Coordinates of N, CA, C and O in Angstrom, one line a residue:
M7 N 120.3 158.0 76.1 CA 119.3 157.8 77.0 C 118.0 158.1 76.3 O 117.9 158.9 75.4
I8 N 116.9 157.3 76.6 CA 115.6 157.5 76.0 C 114.6 157.9 77.1 O 114.9 157.7 78.3
F9 N 113.6 158.6 76.7 CA 112.5 158.9 77.7 C 111.2 158.5 77.2 O 110.9 158.4 76.0
V10 N 110.3 158.2 78.1 CA 108.9 157.8 77.9 C 108.1 158.7 78.8 O 108.3 158.7 80.0
S11 N 107.2 159.5 78.2 CA 106.4 160.4 79.1 C 104.9 160.3 78.7 O 104.6 160.3 77.6
K12 N 104.1 160.4 79.8 CA 102.7 160.3 79.6 C 102.1 161.8 79.7 O 102.6 162.5 80.5
G13 N 101.2 162.1 78.8 CA 100.6 163.5 78.8 C 99.6 163.7 77.8 O 98.9 162.7 77.3
N14 N 99.5 164.9 77.4 CA 98.5 165.3 76.3 C 99.2 166.1 75.2 O 100.1 166.9 75.5
M15 N 98.8 165.8 74.0 CA 99.4 166.5 72.8 C 98.4 167.4 72.3 O 97.2 167.1 72.1
Y16 N 98.8 168.7 72.1 CA 97.9 169.7 71.5 C 98.5 170.1 70.2 O 99.7 170.4 70.0
L17 N 97.7 170.1 69.1 CA 98.2 170.2 67.8 C 98.5 171.6 67.4 O 99.2 171.9 66.4
G18 N 98.1 172.6 68.1 CA 98.4 174.0 67.8 C 97.4 174.6 66.9 O 96.4 174.0 66.5
E19 N 97.6 175.9 66.6 CA 96.7 176.7 65.8 C 97.4 177.8 65.1 O 98.2 178.5 65.7
T20 N 97.0 178.1 63.8 CA 97.4 179.3 63.1 C 96.2 180.0 62.5 O 95.4 179.3 61.8
Q21 N 96.0 181.2 62.8 CA 94.9 182.0 62.2 C 95.5 183.1 61.3 O 96.5 183.7 61.7
K22 N 94.9 183.3 60.2 CA 95.4 184.4 59.2 C 94.2 185.3 59.0 O 93.0 184.9 59.0
D23 N 94.6 186.6 58.7 CA 93.6 187.5 58.3 C 93.2 187.4 56.8 O 93.8 186.5 56.1
K24 N 92.4 188.2 56.3 CA 91.9 188.1 54.9 C 93.0 188.3 53.9 O 93.0 187.8 52.7
N25 N 94.1 188.9 54.3 CA 95.3 189.1 53.4 C 96.3 188.0 53.5 O 97.4 188.1 52.9
G26 N 96.1 187.0 54.4 CA 97.0 185.9 54.5 C 98.1 186.1 55.6 O 99.0 185.3 55.7
N27 N 98.0 187.3 56.3 CA 99.0 187.5 57.4 C 98.6 186.7 58.6 O 97.4 186.6 59.0
V28 N 99.6 186.1 59.2 CA 99.4 185.4 60.5 C 99.0 186.4 61.6 O 99.8 187.2 61.9
V29 N 97.9 186.2 62.2 CA 97.5 187.0 63.3 C 97.5 186.3 64.7 O 97.5 187.0 65.7
K30 N 97.6 185.0 64.6 CA 97.6 184.2 65.8 C 98.3 182.9 65.5 O 98.0 182.2 64.5
H31 N 99.3 182.5 66.3 CA 100.0 181.3 66.1 C 100.3 180.7 67.5 O 101.0 181.2 68.3
I32 N 99.8 179.5 67.7 CA 100.0 178.7 68.9 C 100.7 177.4 68.4 O 100.1 176.6 67.7
P33 N 102.0 177.2 68.7 CA 102.7 176.0 68.2 C 102.2 174.7 68.9 O 101.6 174.8 70.0
P34 N 102.3 173.6 68.2 CA 102.0 172.3 68.9 C 102.8 172.1 70.1 O 104.0 172.6 70.2
R35 N 102.3 171.4 71.1 CA 103.0 171.1 72.3 C 102.6 169.9 73.0 O 101.5 169.4 72.7
F36 N 103.4 169.3 73.8 CA 103.1 168.2 74.6 C 103.3 168.6 76.0 O 104.3 169.2 76.4
E37 N 102.2 168.3 76.8 CA 102.3 168.6 78.3 C 102.2 167.4 79.1 O 101.2 166.6 78.9
E38 N 103.1 167.1 79.9 CA 103.1 165.9 80.8 C 101.9 166.0 81.7 O 101.6 167.0 82.2
S39 N 101.3 164.8 81.9 CA 100.2 164.7 82.8 C 99.9 163.2 83.1 O 99.9 162.4 82.2
E40 N 99.7 162.9 84.4 CA 99.4 161.5 84.8 C 98.1 161.1 84.2 O 97.9 159.9 84.0
Q41 N 97.2 162.0 83.9 CA 95.9 161.7 83.4 C 95.9 161.8 81.8 O 94.8 161.6 81.2
G42 N 97.0 162.0 81.2 CA 97.1 162.2 79.8 C 96.7 161.0 79.0 O 96.8 159.8 79.5
S43 N 96.4 161.2 77.7 CA 96.0 160.0 76.9 C 97.0 159.8 75.8 O 96.7 159.2 74.8
C44 N 98.2 160.4 75.9 CA 99.3 160.2 74.9 C 100.6 159.8 75.6 O 100.8 160.0 76.8
V45 N 101.5 159.2 74.7 CA 102.8 158.8 75.2 C 103.8 159.4 74.2 O 103.7 159.2 73.0
A46 N 104.8 160.2 74.8 CA 105.9 160.7 74.0 C 107.1 159.9 74.3 O 107.4 159.6 75.4
I47 N 107.8 159.6 73.2 CA 109.1 158.8 73.3 C 110.2 159.5 72.5 O 109.9 159.9 71.4
G48 N 111.3 159.7 73.1 CA 112.4 160.3 72.4 C 113.7 160.1 73.0 O 113.9 159.3 74.0
K49 N 114.8 160.8 72.5 CA 116.1 160.6 73.1 C 116.5 161.8 73.9 O 116.0 163.0 73.6
M50 N 117.3 161.6 74.9 CA 117.8 162.7 75.7 C 119.4 162.6 75.9 O 119.9 161.5 75.8
N51 N 120.0 163.7 76.0 CA 121.4 163.8 76.3 C 121.6 163.4 77.8 O 121.0 164.1 78.7
S52 N 122.3 162.4 78.1 CA 122.4 161.9 79.5 C 123.2 162.9 80.4 O 123.1 162.8 81.6
E53 N 124.0 163.7 79.8 CA 124.8 164.7 80.6 C 124.0 165.9 80.9 O 124.1 166.5 82.0
T54 N 123.2 166.4 79.9 CA 122.5 167.7 80.1 C 121.0 167.5 80.4 O 120.4 168.5 80.7
N55 N 120.5 166.3 80.2 CA 119.1 166.0 80.3 C 118.3 166.8 79.4 O 117.1 167.1 79.6
E56 N 118.9 167.2 78.3 CA 118.2 167.9 77.2 C 117.7 166.9 76.2 O 118.4 166.0 75.8
Q57 N 116.5 167.2 75.6 CA 115.9 166.4 74.6 C 116.8 166.5 73.3 O 117.2 167.6 73.0
I58 N 117.0 165.4 72.6 CA 117.7 165.4 71.4 C 116.7 165.2 70.2 O 116.0 164.2 70.2
G59 N 116.6 166.1 69.3 CA 115.6 166.0 68.2 C 114.2 166.1 68.7 O 113.9 166.5 69.8
S60 N 113.3 165.6 67.8 CA 111.9 165.6 68.1 C 111.5 164.3 68.7 O 112.1 163.3 68.5
A61 N 110.4 164.3 69.5 CA 109.9 163.1 70.1 C 108.8 162.5 69.2 O 108.2 163.3 68.3
D62 N 108.5 161.3 69.3 CA 107.3 160.7 68.6 C 106.2 160.6 69.7 O 106.5 160.2 70.8
V63 N 105.0 160.9 69.2 CA 103.9 160.9 70.2 C 102.8 159.9 69.6 O 102.5 159.9 68.5
F64 N 102.3 159.1 70.6 CA 101.3 158.1 70.2 C 100.1 158.2 71.2 O 100.3 158.7 72.3
G65 N 99.0 157.7 70.7 CA 97.9 157.6 71.7 C 98.2 156.5 72.6 O 98.9 155.5 72.3
D66 N 97.7 156.6 73.9 CA 98.0 155.5 74.9 C 97.4 154.2 74.5 O 97.9 153.2 75.0
W67 N 96.5 154.1 73.6 CA 96.0 152.8 73.1 C 96.8 152.2 72.0 O 96.7 151.0 71.7
Q68 N 97.8 152.9 71.5 CA 98.7 152.4 70.4 C 99.9 151.7 71.0 O 101.0 152.0 70.6
A69 N 99.7 150.7 71.9 CA 100.8 150.0 72.5 C 101.7 149.4 71.5 O 102.9 149.5 71.7
A70 N 101.2 148.8 70.5 CA 102.1 148.1 69.5 C 103.1 149.1 68.9 O 104.2 148.8 68.7
E71 N 102.6 150.3 68.6 CA 103.4 151.3 67.9 C 104.4 151.9 68.9 O 105.6 152.0 68.6
F72 N 104.0 152.3 70.1 CA 104.9 153.0 71.0 C 105.9 152.0 71.6 O 107.1 152.3 71.8
L73 N 105.5 150.7 71.8 CA 106.5 149.7 72.2 C 107.5 149.4 71.1 O 108.7 149.2 71.4
S74 N 107.0 149.4 69.9 CA 108.0 149.2 68.8 C 109.0 150.3 68.7 O 110.2 150.1 68.5
K75 N 108.6 151.6 68.9 CA 109.5 152.7 68.9 C 110.5 152.6 70.1 O 111.7 152.8 69.9
I76 N 110.1 152.2 71.2 CA 111.0 152.0 72.3 C 112.0 150.9 72.0 O 113.2 151.1 72.2
L77 N 111.6 149.8 71.4 CA 112.5 148.7 71.0 C 113.5 149.2 70.0 O 114.7 148.9 70.0
E78 N 113.0 150.1 69.1 CA 113.9 150.6 68.0 C 115.0 151.5 68.7 O 116.2 151.4 68.3
L79 N 114.6 152.3 69.7 CA 115.6 153.2 70.4 C 116.5 152.4 71.3 O 117.7 152.7 71.4
V80 N 116.0 151.4 71.9 CA 116.8 150.5 72.8 C 117.8 149.7 72.0 O 118.9 149.5 72.4
A81 N 117.4 149.3 70.8 CA 118.2 148.5 69.9 C 118.9 147.3 70.6 O 120.1 147.2 70.6
P82 N 118.1 146.4 71.1 CA 118.7 145.2 71.7 C 119.6 144.4 70.8 O 119.2 144.3 69.6
R83 N 120.7 143.9 71.3 CA 121.6 143.2 70.4 C 121.2 141.7 70.3 O 121.7 141.0 69.5
R84 N 120.3 141.3 71.2 CA 119.9 139.9 71.2 C 118.4 139.9 70.7 O 117.7 140.9 70.8
K85 N 118.0 138.7 70.3 CA 116.6 138.6 69.9 C 115.7 138.8 71.1 O 116.0 138.2 72.2
T86 N 114.6 139.6 70.9 CA 113.7 139.8 72.0 C 112.8 138.6 72.2 O 112.6 137.8 71.2
N87 N 112.1 138.6 73.3 CA 111.2 137.4 73.6 C 109.8 137.8 73.2 O 108.8 137.2 73.8
L88 N 109.6 138.7 72.3 CA 108.2 139.1 71.9 C 107.8 138.2 70.7 O 108.5 138.1 69.7
P89 N 106.6 137.6 70.8 CA 106.1 136.9 69.6 C 105.8 137.8 68.5 O 105.5 139.0 68.7
N90 N 105.8 137.4 67.3 CA 105.5 138.2 66.1 C 103.9 138.2 66.0 O 103.3 137.4 65.2
F91 N 103.3 139.1 66.7 CA 101.9 139.2 66.7 C 101.3 139.6 65.4 O 100.2 139.1 65.0
Q92 N 102.0 140.4 64.6 CA 101.5 140.7 63.3 C 101.4 139.5 62.4 O 100.3 139.3 61.8
K93 N 102.4 138.6 62.4 CA 102.3 137.4 61.7 C 101.2 136.4 62.2 O 100.5 135.8 61.4
I94 N 101.1 136.3 63.5 CA 100.1 135.5 64.1 C 98.7 135.9 63.7 O 97.8 135.1 63.2
F95 N 98.4 137.2 63.8 CA 97.0 137.7 63.5 C 96.8 137.6 61.9 O 95.7 137.3 61.5
S96 N 97.8 137.9 61.2 CA 97.7 137.9 59.7 C 97.4 136.4 59.2 O 96.5 136.2 58.4
D97 N 98.2 135.5 59.8 CA 98.0 134.1 59.4 C 96.6 133.6 59.9 O 95.9 132.8 59.1
A98 N 96.2 134.0 61.0 CA 94.8 133.6 61.5 C 93.7 134.1 60.6 O 92.8 133.4 60.3
Y99 N 93.9 135.4 60.2 CA 92.9 136.0 59.3 C 92.9 135.3 57.9 O 91.8 135.0 57.4
K100 N 94.0 134.9 57.4 CA 94.1 134.1 56.2 C 93.4 132.7 56.4 O 92.8 132.2 55.4
D101 N 93.4 132.2 57.6 CA 92.7 130.9 57.9 C 91.2 131.1 58.3 O 90.6 130.2 58.7
G102 N 90.7 132.4 58.1 CA 89.3 132.6 58.4 C 88.9 133.1 59.8 O 87.7 133.2 60.1
V103 N 89.9 133.3 60.6 CA 89.6 133.9 61.9 C 89.7 135.4 61.9 O 90.8 135.9 61.6
D104 N 88.7 136.1 62.2 CA 88.7 137.5 62.2 C 88.6 138.0 63.7 O 87.6 138.0 64.3
F105 N 89.8 138.4 64.2 CA 89.8 138.8 65.6 C 89.0 140.1 65.9 O 88.7 140.4 67.0
C106 N 88.7 140.8 64.8 CA 87.8 142.0 65.0 C 86.5 141.6 65.5 O 85.8 142.5 66.1
D107 N 86.0 140.4 65.3 CA 84.8 139.9 65.9 C 84.8 139.8 67.4 O 83.8 139.8 68.0
Y108 N 86.0 139.8 68.0 CA 86.2 139.6 69.4 C 86.8 140.7 70.2 O 86.6 140.8 71.4
C109 N 87.6 141.6 69.5 CA 88.5 142.4 70.2 C 88.0 143.8 70.6 O 88.3 144.3 71.6
C110 N 87.3 144.5 69.7 CA 87.0 145.9 70.0 C 85.7 146.3 69.4 O 85.1 145.6 68.5
D111 N 85.3 147.4 69.8 CA 84.0 148.1 69.3 C 84.2 148.4 67.8 O 85.2 148.9 67.4
V112 N 83.3 148.0 67.0 CA 83.4 148.1 65.5 C 83.7 149.6 65.1 O 84.4 149.8 64.2
S113 N 83.2 150.6 65.9 CA 83.5 152.0 65.5 C 84.9 152.3 65.7 O 85.4 153.4 65.3
Q114 N 85.7 151.5 66.4 CA 87.1 151.8 66.7 C 88.1 151.1 65.8 O 89.3 151.2 65.9
C115 N 87.6 150.3 64.9 CA 88.4 149.4 64.0 C 89.4 150.2 63.2 O 90.5 149.7 63.0
Q116 N 89.1 151.4 62.8 CA 90.0 152.2 62.0 C 91.3 152.5 62.8 O 92.3 152.8 62.2
N117 N 91.2 152.5 64.1 CA 92.4 152.8 64.9 C 93.1 151.6 65.5 O 94.0 151.7 66.2
C118 N 92.6 150.4 65.1 CA 93.1 149.2 65.7 C 94.2 148.6 64.9 O 94.2 148.4 63.7
I119 N 95.3 148.3 65.6 CA 96.5 147.7 64.9 C 96.2 146.3 64.4 O 96.7 145.9 63.3
V120 N 95.3 145.6 65.0 CA 94.9 144.2 64.5 C 94.2 144.4 63.1 O 94.5 143.7 62.2
N121 N 93.3 145.4 63.0 CA 92.7 145.7 61.7 C 93.7 146.0 60.6 O 93.6 145.6 59.5
K122 N 94.7 146.8 61.0 CA 95.7 147.2 60.0 C 96.5 146.0 59.6 O 96.9 145.9 58.4
W123 N 96.9 145.1 60.6 CA 97.6 144.0 60.3 C 96.9 143.0 59.3 O 97.5 142.5 58.4
K124 N 95.6 142.9 59.5 CA 94.9 141.9 58.6 C 94.7 142.5 57.2 O 94.7 141.8 56.2
I125 N 94.7 143.8 57.1 CA 94.6 144.5 55.8 C 95.9 144.3 55.0 O 95.9 144.1 53.8
E126 N 97.0 144.4 55.7 CA 98.3 144.3 55.1 C 98.5 142.9 54.6 O 99.1 142.6 53.7

């Protein structure tokens, strides 16, 4: 069984004194929240409802990445009906079409999957 959960990811914190001793440690954590800006995806034991291994966490804007992870976990036996957007955008870029001119705020390009695809 797989799970998809919306929430917030907190990276945690470790503080050390001048001698290198840990004086404070807050581990990273994911907290479910309807207003969250992250998506956690992982496996669960269907009998115990316990999480198996670690989950992958994505920003809610990283749809290509988290949907790819879901497909990886679902492992469909048949060809999916998703077009190969990476190839479409890459080929268009080679033909002189830069979708970055149309799709997002220039300050956000470093986080954009389309920008990553055209660089590859």
